[in-house]
Each structure stands twice: as C-alpha cells, then as structure tokens.
Amino acid sequence: DIPEYIRLLGEHRYADALELIYQHNALPAITGHICDHQCQYNCTRLDYDSALNIRELKKSRWKKVGMNISNAGTNQPVLVHAIRLP
C-alpha cells in the first residue's frame, strides 16, 4: 500500500510506516538496498512527472526508526522473528 506508506511518512509517522511495510516484507532494510525498483516503470506518477523512488524512501526512513535487534545469527526465520520483537 504505497500511497498509505507515503502518507504516513509525510506525517512523520515513521514507525507506523515501517509497520505497514512489515505486513508484506519482513526484512525491509535489506530489500530496500537490493531492490531493482521495477515498480518505477509502472508508477502512476509517470502520468504527471516522474516515478517515485520508493527504494530511497525506505532506505532513508529506515534510519528514522530505532530498532532493537539482537544478534540472531544467519537463520532467516530467526532473523524475521527477531526483527518483530518489541
């Protein structure tokens, strides 16, 4: 839900925006860095000016939210669970 994500960022509700991303992506910091941004080719903003760079929004806003993640090793299910800890 990119429009909702951008709205939350615009309201400086970074934790809520991150929670919205977590509903579909357990590792947004990683995917934010490796994403090849295919969605930009079909962005509806192209009808007005230029595509949104969601990847850069995620990367820059990730730093706005403090996270407490302990060393969970390299097991992805463990990492996903650790990320969702309060």
C-alpha atoms as a PDB file:
ATOM      1  CA  ASP A   1       0.000   0.000   0.000  1.00  0.00           C
ATOM      2  CA  ILE A   2       2.435   2.607  -1.266  1.00  0.00           C
ATOM      3  CA  PRO A   3       0.045   5.591  -1.049  1.00  0.00           C
ATOM      4  CA  GLU A   4      -0.605   4.835   2.633  1.00  0.00           C
ATOM      5  CA  TYR A   5       3.116   4.328   3.243  1.00  0.00           C
ATOM      6  CA  ILE A   6       3.936   7.717   1.714  1.00  0.00           C
ATOM      7  CA  ARG A   7       1.114   9.393   3.658  1.00  0.00           C
ATOM      8  CA  LEU A   8       2.496   8.045   6.932  1.00  0.00           C
ATOM      9  CA  LEU A   9       5.992   9.238   6.029  1.00  0.00           C
ATOM     10  CA  GLY A  10       4.602  12.669   5.206  1.00  0.00           C
ATOM     11  CA  GLU A  11       3.073  12.801   8.677  1.00  0.00           C
ATOM     12  CA  HIS A  12       6.439  11.794  10.201  1.00  0.00           C
ATOM     13  CA  ARG A  13       4.854   8.574  11.471  1.00  0.00           C
ATOM     14  CA  TYR A  14       7.946   6.525  10.639  1.00  0.00           C
ATOM     15  CA  ALA A  15       7.234   3.629  12.993  1.00  0.00           C
ATOM     16  CA  ASP A  16       3.707   3.256  11.571  1.00  0.00           C
ATOM     17  CA  ALA A  17       5.084   3.361   8.021  1.00  0.00           C
ATOM     18  CA  LEU A  18       7.608   0.674   8.896  1.00  0.00           C
ATOM     19  CA  GLU A  19       4.888  -1.459  10.486  1.00  0.00           C
ATOM     20  CA  LEU A  20       2.879  -1.166   7.271  1.00  0.00           C
ATOM     21  CA  ILE A  21       5.874  -2.403   5.266  1.00  0.00           C
ATOM     22  CA  TYR A  22       6.372  -5.286   7.732  1.00  0.00           C
ATOM     23  CA  GLN A  23       2.919  -6.598   6.836  1.00  0.00           C
ATOM     24  CA  HIS A  24       4.338  -7.760   3.486  1.00  0.00           C
ATOM     25  CA  ASN A  25       8.112  -7.627   3.931  1.00  0.00           C
ATOM     26  CA  ALA A  26       9.901  -8.955   6.999  1.00  0.00           C
ATOM     27  CA  LEU A  27      13.301  -7.544   6.001  1.00  0.00           C
ATOM     28  CA  PRO A  28      12.690  -4.081   4.513  1.00  0.00           C
ATOM     29  CA  ALA A  29      16.159  -2.738   5.292  1.00  0.00           C
ATOM     30  CA  ILE A  30      17.749  -5.473   3.204  1.00  0.00           C
ATOM     31  CA  THR A  31      15.264  -5.398   0.357  1.00  0.00           C
ATOM     32  CA  GLY A  32      15.429  -1.610   0.343  1.00  0.00           C
ATOM     33  CA  HIS A  33      19.103  -1.877  -0.544  1.00  0.00           C
ATOM     34  CA  ILE A  34      18.931  -4.683  -3.112  1.00  0.00           C
ATOM     35  CA  CYS A  35      15.633  -3.837  -4.837  1.00  0.00           C
ATOM     36  CA  ASP A  36      15.970  -3.148  -8.568  1.00  0.00           C
ATOM     37  CA  HIS A  37      12.860  -0.896  -8.407  1.00  0.00           C
ATOM     38  CA  GLN A  38      10.848  -2.498 -11.218  1.00  0.00           C
ATOM     39  CA  CYS A  39       7.747  -0.696  -9.928  1.00  0.00           C
ATOM     40  CA  GLN A  40       9.150   2.622 -11.160  1.00  0.00           C
ATOM     41  CA  TYR A  41       8.463   1.573 -14.755  1.00  0.00           C
ATOM     42  CA  ASN A  42       4.735   1.294 -13.990  1.00  0.00           C
ATOM     43  CA  CYS A  43       4.399   4.088 -11.435  1.00  0.00           C
ATOM     44  CA  THR A  44       1.210   6.099 -11.898  1.00  0.00           C
ATOM     45  CA  ARG A  45       3.213   9.269 -11.164  1.00  0.00           C
ATOM     46  CA  LEU A  46       4.721   8.907 -14.646  1.00  0.00           C
ATOM     47  CA  ASP A  47       1.453  10.376 -15.943  1.00  0.00           C
ATOM     48  CA  TYR A  48       2.253  13.619 -14.084  1.00  0.00           C
ATOM     49  CA  ASP A  49       6.010  13.995 -13.741  1.00  0.00           C
ATOM     50  CA  SER A  50       8.388  11.245 -12.624  1.00  0.00           C
ATOM     51  CA  ALA A  51       8.201   7.934 -10.816  1.00  0.00           C
ATOM     52  CA  LEU A  52       8.563   7.778  -7.055  1.00  0.00           C
ATOM     53  CA  ASN A  53      11.743   6.230  -5.758  1.00  0.00           C
ATOM     54  CA  ILE A  54      10.256   4.032  -3.051  1.00  0.00           C
ATOM     55  CA  ARG A  55      13.578   2.259  -2.518  1.00  0.00           C
ATOM     56  CA  GLU A  56      15.255   5.519  -1.485  1.00  0.00           C
ATOM     57  CA  LEU A  57      12.290   6.445   0.720  1.00  0.00           C
ATOM     58  CA  LYS A  58      12.631   3.139   2.552  1.00  0.00           C
ATOM     59  CA  LYS A  59      16.399   3.449   2.905  1.00  0.00           C
ATOM     60  CA  SER A  60      16.293   6.998   4.238  1.00  0.00           C
ATOM     61  CA  ARG A  61      13.348   6.464   6.583  1.00  0.00           C
ATOM     62  CA  TRP A  62      14.687   3.205   7.994  1.00  0.00           C
ATOM     63  CA  LYS A  63      17.248   5.289   9.867  1.00  0.00           C
ATOM     64  CA  LYS A  64      14.472   7.386  11.455  1.00  0.00           C
ATOM     65  CA  VAL A  65      13.107   4.394  13.384  1.00  0.00           C
ATOM     66  CA  GLY A  66      15.155   2.986  16.261  1.00  0.00           C
ATOM     67  CA  MET A  67      15.239  -0.796  16.303  1.00  0.00           C
ATOM     68  CA  ASN A  68      16.458  -3.196  19.000  1.00  0.00           C
ATOM     69  CA  ILE A  69      17.659  -6.268  17.179  1.00  0.00           C
ATOM     70  CA  SER A  70      19.928  -8.708  18.972  1.00  0.00           C
ATOM     71  CA  ASN A  71      22.417 -10.894  17.141  1.00  0.00           C
ATOM     72  CA  ALA A  72      20.156 -13.612  15.790  1.00  0.00           C
ATOM     73  CA  GLY A  73      22.643 -15.413  13.562  1.00  0.00           C
ATOM     74  CA  THR A  74      22.066 -16.055   9.882  1.00  0.00           C
ATOM     75  CA  ASN A  75      18.962 -18.234  10.064  1.00  0.00           C
ATOM     76  CA  GLN A  76      16.319 -16.224   8.174  1.00  0.00           C
ATOM     77  CA  PRO A  77      13.280 -17.415  10.200  1.00  0.00           C
ATOM     78  CA  VAL A  78      15.148 -16.423  13.364  1.00  0.00           C
ATOM     79  CA  LEU A  79      16.019 -13.037  11.846  1.00  0.00           C
ATOM     80  CA  VAL A  80      12.412 -12.428  10.859  1.00  0.00           C
ATOM     81  CA  HIS A  81      11.257 -13.247  14.388  1.00  0.00           C
ATOM     82  CA  ALA A  82      13.986 -11.077  15.951  1.00  0.00           C
ATOM     83  CA  ILE A  83      13.042  -8.106  13.813  1.00  0.00           C
ATOM     84  CA  ARG A  84       9.456  -8.290  15.003  1.00  0.00           C
ATOM     85  CA  LEU A  85      10.413  -8.203  18.678  1.00  0.00           C
ATOM     86  CA  PRO A  86       9.278  -5.072  20.540  1.00  0.00           C
END
